[in-house]
Tab-separated table of C-alpha atoms in Angstrom:
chain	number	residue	atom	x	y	z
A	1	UNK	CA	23.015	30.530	-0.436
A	2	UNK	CA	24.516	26.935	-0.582
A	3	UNK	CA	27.681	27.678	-2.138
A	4	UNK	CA	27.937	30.535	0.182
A	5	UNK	CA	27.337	27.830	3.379
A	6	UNK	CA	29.913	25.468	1.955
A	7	UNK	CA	32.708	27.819	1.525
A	8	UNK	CA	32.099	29.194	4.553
A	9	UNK	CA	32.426	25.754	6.484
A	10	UNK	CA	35.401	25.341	4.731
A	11	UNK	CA	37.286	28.713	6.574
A	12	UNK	CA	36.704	31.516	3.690
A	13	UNK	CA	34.140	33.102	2.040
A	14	UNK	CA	34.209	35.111	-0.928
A	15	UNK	CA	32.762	38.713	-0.291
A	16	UNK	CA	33.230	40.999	-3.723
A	17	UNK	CA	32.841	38.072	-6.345
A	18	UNK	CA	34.387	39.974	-9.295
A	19	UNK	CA	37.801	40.662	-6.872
A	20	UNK	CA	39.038	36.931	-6.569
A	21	UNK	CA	39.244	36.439	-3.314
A	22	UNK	CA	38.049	34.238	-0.580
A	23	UNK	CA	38.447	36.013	2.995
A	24	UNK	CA	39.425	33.935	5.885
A	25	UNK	CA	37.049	32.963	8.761
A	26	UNK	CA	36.576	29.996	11.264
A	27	UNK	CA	36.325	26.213	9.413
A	28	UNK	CA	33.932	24.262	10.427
A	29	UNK	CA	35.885	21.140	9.433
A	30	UNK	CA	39.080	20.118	10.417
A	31	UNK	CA	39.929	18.933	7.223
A	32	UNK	CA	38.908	19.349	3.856
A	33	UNK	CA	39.709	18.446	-0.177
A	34	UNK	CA	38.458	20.012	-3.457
A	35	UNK	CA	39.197	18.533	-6.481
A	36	UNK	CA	40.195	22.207	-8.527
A	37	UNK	CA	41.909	22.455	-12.095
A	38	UNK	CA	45.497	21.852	-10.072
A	39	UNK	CA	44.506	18.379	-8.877
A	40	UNK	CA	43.417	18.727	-5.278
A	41	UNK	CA	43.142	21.873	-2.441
A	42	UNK	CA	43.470	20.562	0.562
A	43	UNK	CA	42.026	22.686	3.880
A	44	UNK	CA	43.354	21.178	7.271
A	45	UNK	CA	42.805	23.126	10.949
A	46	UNK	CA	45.379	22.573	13.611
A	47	UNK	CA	43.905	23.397	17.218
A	48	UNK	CA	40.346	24.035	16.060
A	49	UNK	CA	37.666	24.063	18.490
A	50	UNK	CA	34.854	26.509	20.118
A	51	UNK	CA	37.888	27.409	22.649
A	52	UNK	CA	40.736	27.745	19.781
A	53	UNK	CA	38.771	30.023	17.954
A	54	UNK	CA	40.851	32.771	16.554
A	55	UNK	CA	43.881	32.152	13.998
A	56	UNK	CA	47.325	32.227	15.262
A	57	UNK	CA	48.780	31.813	11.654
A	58	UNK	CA	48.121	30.194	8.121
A	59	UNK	CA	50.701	28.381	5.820
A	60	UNK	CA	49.805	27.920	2.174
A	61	UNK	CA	52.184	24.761	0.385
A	62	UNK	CA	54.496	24.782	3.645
A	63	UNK	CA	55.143	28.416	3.814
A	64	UNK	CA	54.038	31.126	6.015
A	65	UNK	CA	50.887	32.989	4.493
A	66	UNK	CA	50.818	36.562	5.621
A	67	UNK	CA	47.853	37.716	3.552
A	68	UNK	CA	43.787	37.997	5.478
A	69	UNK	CA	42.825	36.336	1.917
A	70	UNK	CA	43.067	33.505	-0.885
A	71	UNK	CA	42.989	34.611	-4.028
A	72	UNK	CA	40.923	31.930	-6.436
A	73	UNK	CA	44.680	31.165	-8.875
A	74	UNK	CA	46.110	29.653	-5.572
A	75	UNK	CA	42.684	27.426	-4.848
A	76	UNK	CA	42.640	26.289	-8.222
A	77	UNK	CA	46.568	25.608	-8.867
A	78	UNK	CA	45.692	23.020	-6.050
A	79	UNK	CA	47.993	22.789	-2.741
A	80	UNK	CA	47.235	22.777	1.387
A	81	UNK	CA	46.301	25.117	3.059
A	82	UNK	CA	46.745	24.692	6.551
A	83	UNK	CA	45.101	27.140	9.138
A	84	UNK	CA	46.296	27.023	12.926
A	85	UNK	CA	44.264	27.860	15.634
A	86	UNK	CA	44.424	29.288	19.140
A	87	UNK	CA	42.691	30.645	22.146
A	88	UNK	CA	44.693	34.029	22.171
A	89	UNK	CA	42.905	37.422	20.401
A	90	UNK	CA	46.158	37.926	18.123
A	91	UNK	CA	47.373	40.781	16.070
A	92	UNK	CA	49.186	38.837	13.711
A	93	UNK	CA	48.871	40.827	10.701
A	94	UNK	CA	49.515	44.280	9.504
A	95	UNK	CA	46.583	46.634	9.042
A	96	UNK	CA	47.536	47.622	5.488
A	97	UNK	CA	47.193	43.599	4.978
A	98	UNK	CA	43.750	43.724	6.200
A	99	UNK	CA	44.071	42.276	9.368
A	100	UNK	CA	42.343	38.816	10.113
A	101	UNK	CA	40.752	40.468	13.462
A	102	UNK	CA	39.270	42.928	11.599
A	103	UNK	CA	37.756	40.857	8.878
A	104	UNK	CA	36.914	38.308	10.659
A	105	UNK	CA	34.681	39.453	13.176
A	106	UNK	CA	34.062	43.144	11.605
A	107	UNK	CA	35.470	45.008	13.892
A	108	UNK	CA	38.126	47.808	14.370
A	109	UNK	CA	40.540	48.602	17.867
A	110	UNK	CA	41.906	51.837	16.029
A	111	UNK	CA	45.504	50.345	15.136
């Protein structure tokens, strides 16, 4: 349950072990760094607060990240990650991406 805290805290969690992937959710920390094989991942939050909760938009190593997920071979080739928050409900990803909204806070609006 520890691990499961901690990578929570840190804005993802991982929820089928065996796929790879860590799903985005809501940091607790506004920065972040975890010494992986790469040399260093480094989780920062723009804008987070218990107002600025939702994610306006995620850039992994400078560019945009489009994807509701990291998958484990970024974390461990080492990089930032940098999540930006807002106070806005947004829609900013496709459904066939998984959306963020819908992953997040496991829910559905039908689009």
């Amino acid at each position: 349950m520890s691990s499961w805290y901690i990578l929570s805290a840190l804005g993802f969690y991982e929820v089928e072990p065996a796929s790879g992937r860590y799903w985005f959710g809501s940091p607790v920390f506004n920065k972040a760094e975890i010494a992986v094989d790469g040399g260093t991942f480094t989780i920062t939050t723009e804008g987070n607060s218990d107002e600025n909760r939702y994610i306006q938009n995620i850039t992994l190593n400078g560019k945009a990240y489009t994807k509701g997920y990291l998958e484990h071979k970024d974390l461990a080739a080492g990089g930032e990650l940098v999540i930006y928050h807002t106070k806005f409900h947004l829609n900013i990803f496709s459904f066939a991406t998984c959306t963020l909204r819908t992953r997040i806070h496991g829910y559905t609006d039908g689009r």
